[in-house]
Short mmCIF file of C-alpha atoms and ligand atoms in Angstrom, two decimals:
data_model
loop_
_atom_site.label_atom_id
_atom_site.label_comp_id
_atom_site.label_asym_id
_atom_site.label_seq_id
_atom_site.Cartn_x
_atom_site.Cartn_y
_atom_site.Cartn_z
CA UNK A 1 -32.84 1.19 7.95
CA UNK A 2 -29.64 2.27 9.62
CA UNK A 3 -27.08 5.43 8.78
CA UNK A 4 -25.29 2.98 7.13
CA UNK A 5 -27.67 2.59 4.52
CA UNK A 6 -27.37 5.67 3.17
CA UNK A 7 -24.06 6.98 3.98
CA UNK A 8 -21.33 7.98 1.46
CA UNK A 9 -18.90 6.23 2.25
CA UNK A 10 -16.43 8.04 -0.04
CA UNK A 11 -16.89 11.55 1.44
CA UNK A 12 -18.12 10.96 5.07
CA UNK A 13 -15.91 11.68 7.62
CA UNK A 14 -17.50 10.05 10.16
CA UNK A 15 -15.93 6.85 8.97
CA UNK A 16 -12.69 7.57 8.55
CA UNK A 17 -11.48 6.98 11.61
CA UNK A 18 -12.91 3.43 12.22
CA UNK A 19 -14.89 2.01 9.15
CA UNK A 20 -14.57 -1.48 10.60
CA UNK A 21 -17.94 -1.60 12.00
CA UNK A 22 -19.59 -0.32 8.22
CA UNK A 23 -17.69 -3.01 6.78
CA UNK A 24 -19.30 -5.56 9.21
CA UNK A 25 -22.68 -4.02 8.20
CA UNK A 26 -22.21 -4.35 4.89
CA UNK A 27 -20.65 -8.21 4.88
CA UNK A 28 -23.75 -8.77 7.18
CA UNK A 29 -26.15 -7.96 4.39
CA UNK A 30 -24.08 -9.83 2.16
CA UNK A 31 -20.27 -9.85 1.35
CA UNK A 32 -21.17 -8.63 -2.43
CA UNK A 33 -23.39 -5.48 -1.66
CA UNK A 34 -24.82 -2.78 -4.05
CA UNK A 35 -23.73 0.38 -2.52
CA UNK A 36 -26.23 3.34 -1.97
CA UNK A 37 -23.89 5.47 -3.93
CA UNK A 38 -22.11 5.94 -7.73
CA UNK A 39 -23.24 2.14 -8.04
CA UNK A 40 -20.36 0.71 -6.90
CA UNK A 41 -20.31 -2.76 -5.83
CA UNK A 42 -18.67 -3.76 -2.62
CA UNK A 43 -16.78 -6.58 -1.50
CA UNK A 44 -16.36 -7.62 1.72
CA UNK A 45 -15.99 -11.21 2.10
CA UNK A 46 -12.32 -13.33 1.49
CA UNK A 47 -13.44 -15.90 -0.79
CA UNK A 48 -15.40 -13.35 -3.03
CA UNK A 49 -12.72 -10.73 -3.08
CA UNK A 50 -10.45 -13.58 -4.28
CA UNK A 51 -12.50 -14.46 -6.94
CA UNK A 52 -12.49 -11.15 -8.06
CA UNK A 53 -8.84 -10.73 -7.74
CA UNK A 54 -7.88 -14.19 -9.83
CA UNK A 55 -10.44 -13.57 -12.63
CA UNK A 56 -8.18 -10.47 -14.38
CA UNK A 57 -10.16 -11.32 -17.91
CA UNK A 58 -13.83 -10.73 -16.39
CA UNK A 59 -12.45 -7.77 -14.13
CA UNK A 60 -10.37 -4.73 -15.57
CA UNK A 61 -7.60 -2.73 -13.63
CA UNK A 62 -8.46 0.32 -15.32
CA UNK A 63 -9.98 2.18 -12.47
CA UNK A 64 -8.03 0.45 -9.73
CA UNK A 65 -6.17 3.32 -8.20
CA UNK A 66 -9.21 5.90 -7.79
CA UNK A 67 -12.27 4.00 -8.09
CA UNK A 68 -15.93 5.98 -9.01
CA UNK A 69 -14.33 8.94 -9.83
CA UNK A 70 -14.01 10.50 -11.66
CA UNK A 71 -16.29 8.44 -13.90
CA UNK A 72 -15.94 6.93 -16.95
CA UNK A 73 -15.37 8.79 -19.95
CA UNK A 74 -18.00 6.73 -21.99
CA UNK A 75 -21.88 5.46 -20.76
CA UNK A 76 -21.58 1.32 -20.89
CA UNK A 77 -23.61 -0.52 -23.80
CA UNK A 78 -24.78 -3.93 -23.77
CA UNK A 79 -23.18 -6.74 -21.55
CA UNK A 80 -19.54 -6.66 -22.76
CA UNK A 81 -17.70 -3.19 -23.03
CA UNK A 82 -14.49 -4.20 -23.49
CA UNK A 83 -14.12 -2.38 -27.09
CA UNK A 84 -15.52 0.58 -25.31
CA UNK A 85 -12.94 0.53 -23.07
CA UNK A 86 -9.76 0.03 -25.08
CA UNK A 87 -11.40 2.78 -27.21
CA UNK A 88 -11.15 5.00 -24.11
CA UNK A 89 -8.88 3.51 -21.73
CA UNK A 90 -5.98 6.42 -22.03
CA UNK A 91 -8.60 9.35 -20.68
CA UNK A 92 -8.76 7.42 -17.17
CA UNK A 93 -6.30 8.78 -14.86
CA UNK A 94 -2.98 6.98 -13.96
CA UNK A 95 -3.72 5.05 -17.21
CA UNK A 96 -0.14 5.17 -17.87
CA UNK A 97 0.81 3.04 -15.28
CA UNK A 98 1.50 -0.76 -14.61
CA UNK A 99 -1.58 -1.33 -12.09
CA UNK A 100 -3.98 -0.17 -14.36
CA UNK A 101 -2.80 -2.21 -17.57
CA UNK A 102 -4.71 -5.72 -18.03
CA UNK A 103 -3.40 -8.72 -20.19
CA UNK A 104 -2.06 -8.91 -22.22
CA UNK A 105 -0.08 -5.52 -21.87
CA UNK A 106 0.41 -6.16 -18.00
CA UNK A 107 2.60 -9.02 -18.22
CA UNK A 108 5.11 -7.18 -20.97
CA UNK A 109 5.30 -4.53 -18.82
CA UNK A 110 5.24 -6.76 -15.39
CA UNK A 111 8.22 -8.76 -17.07
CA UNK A 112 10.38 -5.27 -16.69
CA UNK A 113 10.34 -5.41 -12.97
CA UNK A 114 11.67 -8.88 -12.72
CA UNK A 115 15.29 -7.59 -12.78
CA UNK A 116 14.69 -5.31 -10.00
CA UNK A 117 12.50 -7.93 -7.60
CA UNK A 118 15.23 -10.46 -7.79
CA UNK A 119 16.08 -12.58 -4.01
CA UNK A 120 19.29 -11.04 -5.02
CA UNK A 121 18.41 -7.49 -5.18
CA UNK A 122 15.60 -7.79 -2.62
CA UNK A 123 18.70 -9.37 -0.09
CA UNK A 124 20.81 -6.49 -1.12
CA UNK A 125 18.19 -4.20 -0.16
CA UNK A 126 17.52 -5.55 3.53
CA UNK A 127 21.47 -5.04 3.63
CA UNK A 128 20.71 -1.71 2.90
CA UNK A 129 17.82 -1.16 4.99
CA UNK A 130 19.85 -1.97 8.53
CA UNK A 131 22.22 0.91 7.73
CA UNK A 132 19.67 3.70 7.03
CA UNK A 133 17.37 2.82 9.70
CA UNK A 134 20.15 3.47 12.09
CA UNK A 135 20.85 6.46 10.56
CA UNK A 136 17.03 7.83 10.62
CA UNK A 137 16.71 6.87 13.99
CA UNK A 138 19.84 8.93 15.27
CA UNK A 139 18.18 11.68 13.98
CA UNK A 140 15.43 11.96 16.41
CA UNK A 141 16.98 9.57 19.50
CA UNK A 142 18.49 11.41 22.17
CA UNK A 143 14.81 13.86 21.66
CA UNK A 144 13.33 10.93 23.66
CA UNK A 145 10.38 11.47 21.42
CA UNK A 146 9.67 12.03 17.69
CA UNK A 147 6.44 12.14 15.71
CA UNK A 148 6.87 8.65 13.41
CA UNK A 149 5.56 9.28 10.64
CA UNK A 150 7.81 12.53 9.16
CA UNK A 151 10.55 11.95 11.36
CA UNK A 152 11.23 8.22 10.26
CA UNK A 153 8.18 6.26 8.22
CA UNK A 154 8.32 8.40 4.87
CA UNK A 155 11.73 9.21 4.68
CA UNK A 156 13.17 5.33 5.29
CA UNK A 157 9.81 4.27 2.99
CA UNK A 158 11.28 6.65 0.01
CA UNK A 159 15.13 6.21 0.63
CA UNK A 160 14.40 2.47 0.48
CA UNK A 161 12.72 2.28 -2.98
CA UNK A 162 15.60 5.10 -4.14
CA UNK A 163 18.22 2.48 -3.29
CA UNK A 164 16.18 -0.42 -4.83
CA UNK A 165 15.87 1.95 -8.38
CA UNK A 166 19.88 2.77 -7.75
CA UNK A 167 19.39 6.26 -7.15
CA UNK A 168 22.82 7.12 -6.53
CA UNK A 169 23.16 8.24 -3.14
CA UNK A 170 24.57 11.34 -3.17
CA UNK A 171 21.05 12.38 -4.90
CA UNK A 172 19.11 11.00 -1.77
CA UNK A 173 18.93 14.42 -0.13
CA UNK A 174 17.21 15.97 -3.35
CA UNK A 175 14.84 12.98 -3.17
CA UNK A 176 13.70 13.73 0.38
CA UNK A 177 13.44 17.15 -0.19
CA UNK A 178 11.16 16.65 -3.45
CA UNK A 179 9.14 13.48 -1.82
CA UNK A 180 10.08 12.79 1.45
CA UNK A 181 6.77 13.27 3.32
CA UNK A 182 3.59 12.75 0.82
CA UNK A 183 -0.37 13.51 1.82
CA UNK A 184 -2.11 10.35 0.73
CA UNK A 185 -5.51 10.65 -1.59
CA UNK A 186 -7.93 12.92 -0.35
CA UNK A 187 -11.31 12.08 0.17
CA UNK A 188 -13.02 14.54 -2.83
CA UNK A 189 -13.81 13.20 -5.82
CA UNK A 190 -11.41 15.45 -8.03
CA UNK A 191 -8.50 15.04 -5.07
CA UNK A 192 -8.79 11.40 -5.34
CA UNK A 193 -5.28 10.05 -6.55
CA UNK A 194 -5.57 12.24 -10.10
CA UNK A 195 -2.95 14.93 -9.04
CA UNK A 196 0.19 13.17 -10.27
CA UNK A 197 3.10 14.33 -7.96
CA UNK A 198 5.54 12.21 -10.04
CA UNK A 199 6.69 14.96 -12.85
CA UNK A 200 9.87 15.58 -10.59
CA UNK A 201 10.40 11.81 -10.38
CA UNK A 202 10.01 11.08 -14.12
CA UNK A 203 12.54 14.49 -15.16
CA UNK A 204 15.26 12.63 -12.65
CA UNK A 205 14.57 9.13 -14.30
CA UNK A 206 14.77 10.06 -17.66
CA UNK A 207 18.02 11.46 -17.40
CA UNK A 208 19.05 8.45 -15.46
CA UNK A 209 17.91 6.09 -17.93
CA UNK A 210 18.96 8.19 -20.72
CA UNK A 211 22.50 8.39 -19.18
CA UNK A 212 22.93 4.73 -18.51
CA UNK A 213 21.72 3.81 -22.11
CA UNK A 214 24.88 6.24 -23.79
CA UNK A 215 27.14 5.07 -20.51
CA UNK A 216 26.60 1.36 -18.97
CA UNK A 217 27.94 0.30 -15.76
CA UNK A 218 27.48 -2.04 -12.99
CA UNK A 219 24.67 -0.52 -11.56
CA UNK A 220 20.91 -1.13 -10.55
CA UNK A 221 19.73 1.62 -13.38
CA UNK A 222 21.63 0.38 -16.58
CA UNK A 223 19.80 -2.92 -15.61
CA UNK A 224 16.69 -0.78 -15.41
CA UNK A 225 17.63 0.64 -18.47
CA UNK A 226 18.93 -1.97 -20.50
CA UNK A 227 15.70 -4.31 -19.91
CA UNK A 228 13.82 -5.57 -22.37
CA UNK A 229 9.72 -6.87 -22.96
CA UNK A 230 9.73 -10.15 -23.34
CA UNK A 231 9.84 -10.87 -27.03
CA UNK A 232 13.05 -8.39 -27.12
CA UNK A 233 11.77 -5.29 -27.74
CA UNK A 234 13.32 -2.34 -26.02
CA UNK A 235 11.22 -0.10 -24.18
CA UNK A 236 10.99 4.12 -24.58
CA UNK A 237 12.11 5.81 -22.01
CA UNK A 238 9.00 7.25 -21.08
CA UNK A 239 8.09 3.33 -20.52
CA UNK A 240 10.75 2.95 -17.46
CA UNK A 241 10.31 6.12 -16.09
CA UNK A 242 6.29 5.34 -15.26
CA UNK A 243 7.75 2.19 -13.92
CA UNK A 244 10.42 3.85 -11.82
CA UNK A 245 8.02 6.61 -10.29
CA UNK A 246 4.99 4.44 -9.94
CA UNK A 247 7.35 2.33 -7.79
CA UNK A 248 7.43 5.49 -5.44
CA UNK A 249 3.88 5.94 -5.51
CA UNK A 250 3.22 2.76 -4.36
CA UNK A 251 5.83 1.61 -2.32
CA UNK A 252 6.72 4.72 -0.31
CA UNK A 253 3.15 5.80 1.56
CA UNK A 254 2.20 1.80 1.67
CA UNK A 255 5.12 0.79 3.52
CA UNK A 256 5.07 4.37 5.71
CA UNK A 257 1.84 3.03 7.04
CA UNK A 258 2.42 0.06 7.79
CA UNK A 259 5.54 1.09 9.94
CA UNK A 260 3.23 3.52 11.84
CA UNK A 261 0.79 1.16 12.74
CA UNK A 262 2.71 -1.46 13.31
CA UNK A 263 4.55 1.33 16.19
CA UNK A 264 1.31 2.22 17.50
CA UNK A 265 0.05 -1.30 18.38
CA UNK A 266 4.15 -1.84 20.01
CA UNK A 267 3.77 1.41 21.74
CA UNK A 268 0.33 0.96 23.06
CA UNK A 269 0.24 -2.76 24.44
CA UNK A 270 3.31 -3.15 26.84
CA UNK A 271 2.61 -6.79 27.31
CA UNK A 272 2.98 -7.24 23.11
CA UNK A 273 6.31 -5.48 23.55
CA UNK A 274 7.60 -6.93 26.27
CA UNK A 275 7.45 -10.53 24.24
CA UNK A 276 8.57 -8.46 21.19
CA UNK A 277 11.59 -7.22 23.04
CA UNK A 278 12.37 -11.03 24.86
CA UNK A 279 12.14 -12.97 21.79
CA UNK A 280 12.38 -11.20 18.23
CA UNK A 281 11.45 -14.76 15.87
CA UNK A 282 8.11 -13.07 16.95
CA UNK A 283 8.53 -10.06 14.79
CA UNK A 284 7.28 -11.42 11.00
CA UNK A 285 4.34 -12.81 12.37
CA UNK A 286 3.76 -9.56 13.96
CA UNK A 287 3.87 -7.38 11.15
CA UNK A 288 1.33 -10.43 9.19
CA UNK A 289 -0.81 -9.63 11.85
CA UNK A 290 -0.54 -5.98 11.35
CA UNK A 291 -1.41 -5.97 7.83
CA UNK A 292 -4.21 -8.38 8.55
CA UNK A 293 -5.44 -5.60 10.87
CA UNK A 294 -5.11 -2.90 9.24
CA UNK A 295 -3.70 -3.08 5.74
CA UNK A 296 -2.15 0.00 4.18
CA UNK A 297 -4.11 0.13 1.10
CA UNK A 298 -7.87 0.70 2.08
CA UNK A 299 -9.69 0.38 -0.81
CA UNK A 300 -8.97 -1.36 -4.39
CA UNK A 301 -10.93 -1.18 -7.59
CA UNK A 302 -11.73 -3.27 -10.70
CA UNK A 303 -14.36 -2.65 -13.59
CA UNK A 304 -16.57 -5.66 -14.58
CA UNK A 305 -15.80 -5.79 -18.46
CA UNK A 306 -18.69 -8.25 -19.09
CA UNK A 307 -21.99 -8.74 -17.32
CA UNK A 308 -21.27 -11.16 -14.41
CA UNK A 309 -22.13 -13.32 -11.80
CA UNK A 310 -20.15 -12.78 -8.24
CA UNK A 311 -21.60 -14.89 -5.08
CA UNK A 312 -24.83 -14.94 -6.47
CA UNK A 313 -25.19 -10.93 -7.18
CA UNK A 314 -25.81 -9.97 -10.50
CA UNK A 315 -23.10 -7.51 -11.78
CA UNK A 316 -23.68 -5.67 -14.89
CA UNK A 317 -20.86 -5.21 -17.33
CA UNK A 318 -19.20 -1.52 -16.52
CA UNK A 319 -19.84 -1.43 -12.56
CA UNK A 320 -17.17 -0.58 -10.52
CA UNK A 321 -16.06 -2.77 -7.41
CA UNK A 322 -14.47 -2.21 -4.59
CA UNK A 323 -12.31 -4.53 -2.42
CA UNK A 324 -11.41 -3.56 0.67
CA UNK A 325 -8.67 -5.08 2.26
CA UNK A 326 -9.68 -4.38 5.85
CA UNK A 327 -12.98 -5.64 5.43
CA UNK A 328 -11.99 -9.29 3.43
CA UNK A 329 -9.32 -9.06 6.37
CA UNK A 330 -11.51 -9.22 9.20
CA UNK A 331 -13.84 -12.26 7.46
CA UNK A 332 -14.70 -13.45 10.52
CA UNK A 333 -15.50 -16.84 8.19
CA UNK A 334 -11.53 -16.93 7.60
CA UNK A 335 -10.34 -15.55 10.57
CA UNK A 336 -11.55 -16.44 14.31
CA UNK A 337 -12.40 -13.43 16.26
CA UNK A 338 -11.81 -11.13 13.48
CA UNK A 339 -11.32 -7.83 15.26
CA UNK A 340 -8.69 -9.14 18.02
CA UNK A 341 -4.99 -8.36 17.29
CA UNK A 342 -3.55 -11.46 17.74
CA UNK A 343 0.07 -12.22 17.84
CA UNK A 344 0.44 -15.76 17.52
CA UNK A 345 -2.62 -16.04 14.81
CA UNK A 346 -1.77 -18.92 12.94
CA UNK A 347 -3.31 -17.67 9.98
CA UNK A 348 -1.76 -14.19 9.83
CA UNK A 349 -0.11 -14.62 6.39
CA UNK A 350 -3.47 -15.58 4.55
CA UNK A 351 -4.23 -11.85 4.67
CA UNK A 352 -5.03 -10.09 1.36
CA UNK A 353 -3.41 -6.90 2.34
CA UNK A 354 -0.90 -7.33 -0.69
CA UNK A 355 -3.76 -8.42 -3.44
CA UNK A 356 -3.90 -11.49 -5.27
CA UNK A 357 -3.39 -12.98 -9.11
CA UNK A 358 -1.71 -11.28 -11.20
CA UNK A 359 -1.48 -7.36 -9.68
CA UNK A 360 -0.32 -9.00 -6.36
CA UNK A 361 2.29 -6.74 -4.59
CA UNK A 362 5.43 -7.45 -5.85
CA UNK A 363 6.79 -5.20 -3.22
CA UNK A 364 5.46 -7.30 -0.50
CA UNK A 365 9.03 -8.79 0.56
CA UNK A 366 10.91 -5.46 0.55
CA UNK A 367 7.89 -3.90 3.08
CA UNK A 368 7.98 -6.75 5.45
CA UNK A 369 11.48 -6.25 5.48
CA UNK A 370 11.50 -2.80 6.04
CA UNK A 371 8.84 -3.12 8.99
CA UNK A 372 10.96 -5.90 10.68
CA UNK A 373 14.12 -4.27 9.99
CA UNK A 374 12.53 -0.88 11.51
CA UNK A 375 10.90 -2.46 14.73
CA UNK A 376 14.31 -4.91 15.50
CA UNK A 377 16.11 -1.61 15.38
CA UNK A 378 14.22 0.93 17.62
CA UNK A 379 13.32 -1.73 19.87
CA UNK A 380 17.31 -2.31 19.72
CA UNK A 381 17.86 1.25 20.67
CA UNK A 382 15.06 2.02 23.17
CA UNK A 383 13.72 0.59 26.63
CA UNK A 384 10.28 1.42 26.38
CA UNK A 385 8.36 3.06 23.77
CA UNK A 386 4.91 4.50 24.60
CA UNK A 387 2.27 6.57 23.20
CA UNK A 388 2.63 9.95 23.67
CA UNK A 389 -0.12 11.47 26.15
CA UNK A 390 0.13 14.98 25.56
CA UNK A 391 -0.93 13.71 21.86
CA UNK A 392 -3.01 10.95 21.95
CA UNK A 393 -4.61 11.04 25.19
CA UNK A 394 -3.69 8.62 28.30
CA UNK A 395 -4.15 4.63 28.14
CA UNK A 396 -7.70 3.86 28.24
CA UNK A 397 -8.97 7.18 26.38
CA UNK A 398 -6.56 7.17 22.87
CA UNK A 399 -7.29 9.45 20.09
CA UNK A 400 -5.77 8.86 17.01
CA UNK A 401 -6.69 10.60 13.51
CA UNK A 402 -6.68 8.98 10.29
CA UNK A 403 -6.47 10.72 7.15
CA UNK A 404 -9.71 11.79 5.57
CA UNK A 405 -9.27 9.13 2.47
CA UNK A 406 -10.90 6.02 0.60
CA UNK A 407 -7.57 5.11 -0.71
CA UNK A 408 -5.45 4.48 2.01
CA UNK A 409 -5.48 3.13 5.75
CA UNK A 410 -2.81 5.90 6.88
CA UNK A 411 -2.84 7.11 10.56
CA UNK A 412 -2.67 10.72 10.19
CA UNK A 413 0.43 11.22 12.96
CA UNK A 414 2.03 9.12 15.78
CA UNK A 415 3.69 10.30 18.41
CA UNK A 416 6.14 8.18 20.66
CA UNK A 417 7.83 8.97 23.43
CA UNK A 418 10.76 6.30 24.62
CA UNK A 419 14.51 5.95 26.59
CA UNK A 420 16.92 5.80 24.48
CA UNK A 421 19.12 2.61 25.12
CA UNK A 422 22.58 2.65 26.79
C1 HEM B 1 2.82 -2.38 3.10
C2 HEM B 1 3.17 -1.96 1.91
C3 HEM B 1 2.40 -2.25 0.64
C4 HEM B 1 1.10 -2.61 0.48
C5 HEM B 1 0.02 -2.81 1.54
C6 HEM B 1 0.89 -2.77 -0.94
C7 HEM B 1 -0.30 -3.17 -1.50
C8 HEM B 1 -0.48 -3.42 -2.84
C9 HEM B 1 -1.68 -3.96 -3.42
C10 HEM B 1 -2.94 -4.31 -2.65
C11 HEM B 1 -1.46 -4.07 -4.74
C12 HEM B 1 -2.40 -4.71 -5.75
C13 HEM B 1 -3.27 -3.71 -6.46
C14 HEM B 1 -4.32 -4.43 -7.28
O1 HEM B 1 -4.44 -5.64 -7.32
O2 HEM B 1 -5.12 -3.71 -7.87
C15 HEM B 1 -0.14 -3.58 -5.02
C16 HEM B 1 0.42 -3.49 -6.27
C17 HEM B 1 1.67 -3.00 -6.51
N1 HEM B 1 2.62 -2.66 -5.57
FE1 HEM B 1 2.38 -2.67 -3.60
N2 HEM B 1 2.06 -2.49 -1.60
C18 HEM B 1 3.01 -2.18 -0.67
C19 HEM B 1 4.34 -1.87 -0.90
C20 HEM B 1 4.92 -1.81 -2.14
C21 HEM B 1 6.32 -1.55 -2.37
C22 HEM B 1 7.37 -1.32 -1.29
C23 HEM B 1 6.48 -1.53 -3.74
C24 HEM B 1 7.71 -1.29 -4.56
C25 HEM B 1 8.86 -0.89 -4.11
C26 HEM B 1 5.20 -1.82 -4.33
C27 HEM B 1 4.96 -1.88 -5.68
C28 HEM B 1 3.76 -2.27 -6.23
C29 HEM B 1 3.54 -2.36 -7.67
C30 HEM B 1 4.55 -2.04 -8.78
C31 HEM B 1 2.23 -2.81 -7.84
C32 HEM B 1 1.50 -3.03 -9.16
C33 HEM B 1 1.62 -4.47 -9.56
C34 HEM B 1 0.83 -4.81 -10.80
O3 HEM B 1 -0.13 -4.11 -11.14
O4 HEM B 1 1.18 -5.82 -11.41
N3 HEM B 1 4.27 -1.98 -3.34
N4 HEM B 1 0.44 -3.21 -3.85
#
């Protein structure tokens, strides 16, 4: 019996940092493993997480953002506990919003995004993108060095799903102020995702909404606010505004993270960004390969509604499972030498990072456009970007923190130091 055994891996801080190596331990045993703790089932293998993730009627999305905790509000019965679950499904926390809806209430409210995740609006967007990360990055330039993650990541991640919502722009400095620089989920139980930081986001979107019902124009939000389910019906406010500000909980912290990982492994391998720098076609495999390695979103839940079968493991109706896109990443049955960063993987794009079935990411597009957009342009407007010492320690002896979370994969600062460009 090793640490590993035992350990909690929702509350010990010993693997936040790296957890790679208890994922390996626990695919080892088997890539469906009864956890020591809470009961929770974890997967760690590709093939099995996809299972999971195409079979929506077998597993529930009613726990997916926080997982074990805080429990659920009922004690399961028999082998199906479906009815149990409807009966209680609006006492589990974020139950208002899209990710934790199943069919056939998913889909009505999925169909409401589709006029906002358009190639049209998404194209519009990049357009966008170009524009603000120039302006971001003048903020900090001449410094010669800036700390990534407040002075650039969170800001461009929230100003870019503001623009995609319509936010008029002359409201984008009130934005940053209210959200511009978010702490992910902590790693306590009653921390864990529950505090819901969106009530200034849904006061500003119902009075958006609101206004652009009594007062259509050509803009993003009357489209927003003019949508419709799909069998006509026209959704409450309330409805648009837990679409609008889950959109900012899940595409602003996501995409901040990927941008500051994707700048540490730039920043720390010379070699990768000297061919980043010569030849820039190389730049949306890159970022595959960065959410292969190290995927934003570190942990992702379901609830077994009926008593199942999953790679041979029994799984009793009401356990909870967790996914965990780092781990099903790093499959070294899927991908050959698992843990190596590699640039020209042919693979890349099979990753996970973004889900599968019916939750998949539909903000996928806009974040691998907003981490391409964001490297082309400070590698544009630098010579040579490089970890900062006096931070992270010199080459060879690195120290970087994570934050102490089960939700996300979110390096806790990064500091760069670079020459700004002629
Ligand atoms: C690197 C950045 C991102 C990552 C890694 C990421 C990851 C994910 C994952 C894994 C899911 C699936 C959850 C599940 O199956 O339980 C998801 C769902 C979702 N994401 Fe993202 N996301 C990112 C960026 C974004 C952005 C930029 C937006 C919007 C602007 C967004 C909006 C959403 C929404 C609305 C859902 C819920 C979809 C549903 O339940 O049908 N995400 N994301």
């Amino acid at each position: 019996m090793t640490d590993f055994d035992t350990i909690d891996y929702f509350t010990d801080p010993t693997l936040v940092d790296d957890p790679h190596p208890y994922y390996d331990h626990l695919r080892q045993q088997c890539p469906v493993t009864k956890m020591p703790v809470y009961g929770v089932v974890a997967v760690t293998g590709y093939d099995e997480a996809s299972e999971v993730f195409r079979d929506a009627d077998t597993y529930s999305n009613a726990i997916t953002p926080t997982g074990p905790f805080p429990g659920l509000p009922f004690e399961p019965e028999g082998d199906d506990i479906s009815e149990q679950l409807e009966a209680h499904r609006d006492q589990l926390p974020l139950s208002e919003h899209l990710v934790t809806f199943d069919p056939p209430q998913h889909q009505r409210t999925r169909a409401l995004l589709g006029k906002l995740f358009t190639p049209r609006r998404i194209k519009e967007s990049e357009d966008f993108l170009w524009g603000l990360a120039d302006r971001q990055i003048d903020e900090f330039l001449a410094d010669g060095k800036c700390e990534l993650t407040q002075a650039y990541a969170q800001p461009f991640a929230m100003l870019t799903v503001a623009n995609l919502l319509g936010v008029p722009e002359e409201d984008f400095d009130v934005f940053r102020t209210h959200l511009g620089a978010q702490k992910p989920g902590a790693m306590s139980a009653d921390e864990a995702m529950v505090a819901n930081p969106l009530e200034f986001l849904d006061s500003k979107f119902s009075v958006y909404i609101q206004d652009r019902r009594d007062n259509p124009r050509d803009d993003v939000l009357t489209a927003l606010a003019e949508s419709t389910y799909p069998d006509g019906e026209v959704p409450e406010v309330l409805a648009l505004c837990h679409l609008a500000t889950f959109l900012f909980g899940a595409g602003q912290d996501t995409t901040a993270r990927l941008i500051t990982s994707s700048l540490r492994h730039i920043a720390d391998n010379p070699e990768l960004q000297k061919q980043l720098r010569e030849d820039r076609s190389l730049i949306p495999n890159f970022v595959e390969e960065a959410l292969r390695m190290e995927g934003p979103v570190k942990s992702d839940f379901r609830l077994a509604r009926r008593t199942t079968n999953l790679a041979g493991v029994e799984i009793p109706a009401g356990t909870t499972i967790m996914i965990n896109p780092g781990a099903i990443n790093r499959d070294p049955r899927r991908f050959e030498d698992p843990h190596e960063f590699d640039l020209h993987r042919h693979n890349a794009r099979e990753h996970l990072a973004f889900g599968k079935g019916i939750h998949s990411c539909p903000g996928g597009p806009l974040s691998r456009a907003e981490a391409r957009v964001t490297i082309e342009r400070l590698l544009d407007r630098t010579e040579n970007i490089t970890i900062s010492e006096e931070h992270h320690g010199p080459q060879g002896n690195r120290h970087f923190s994570y934050e102490p979370t089960y939700i996300l994969r979110a390096l806790a600062e990064l500091h760069l130091e670079f020459t700004p460009a002629d």
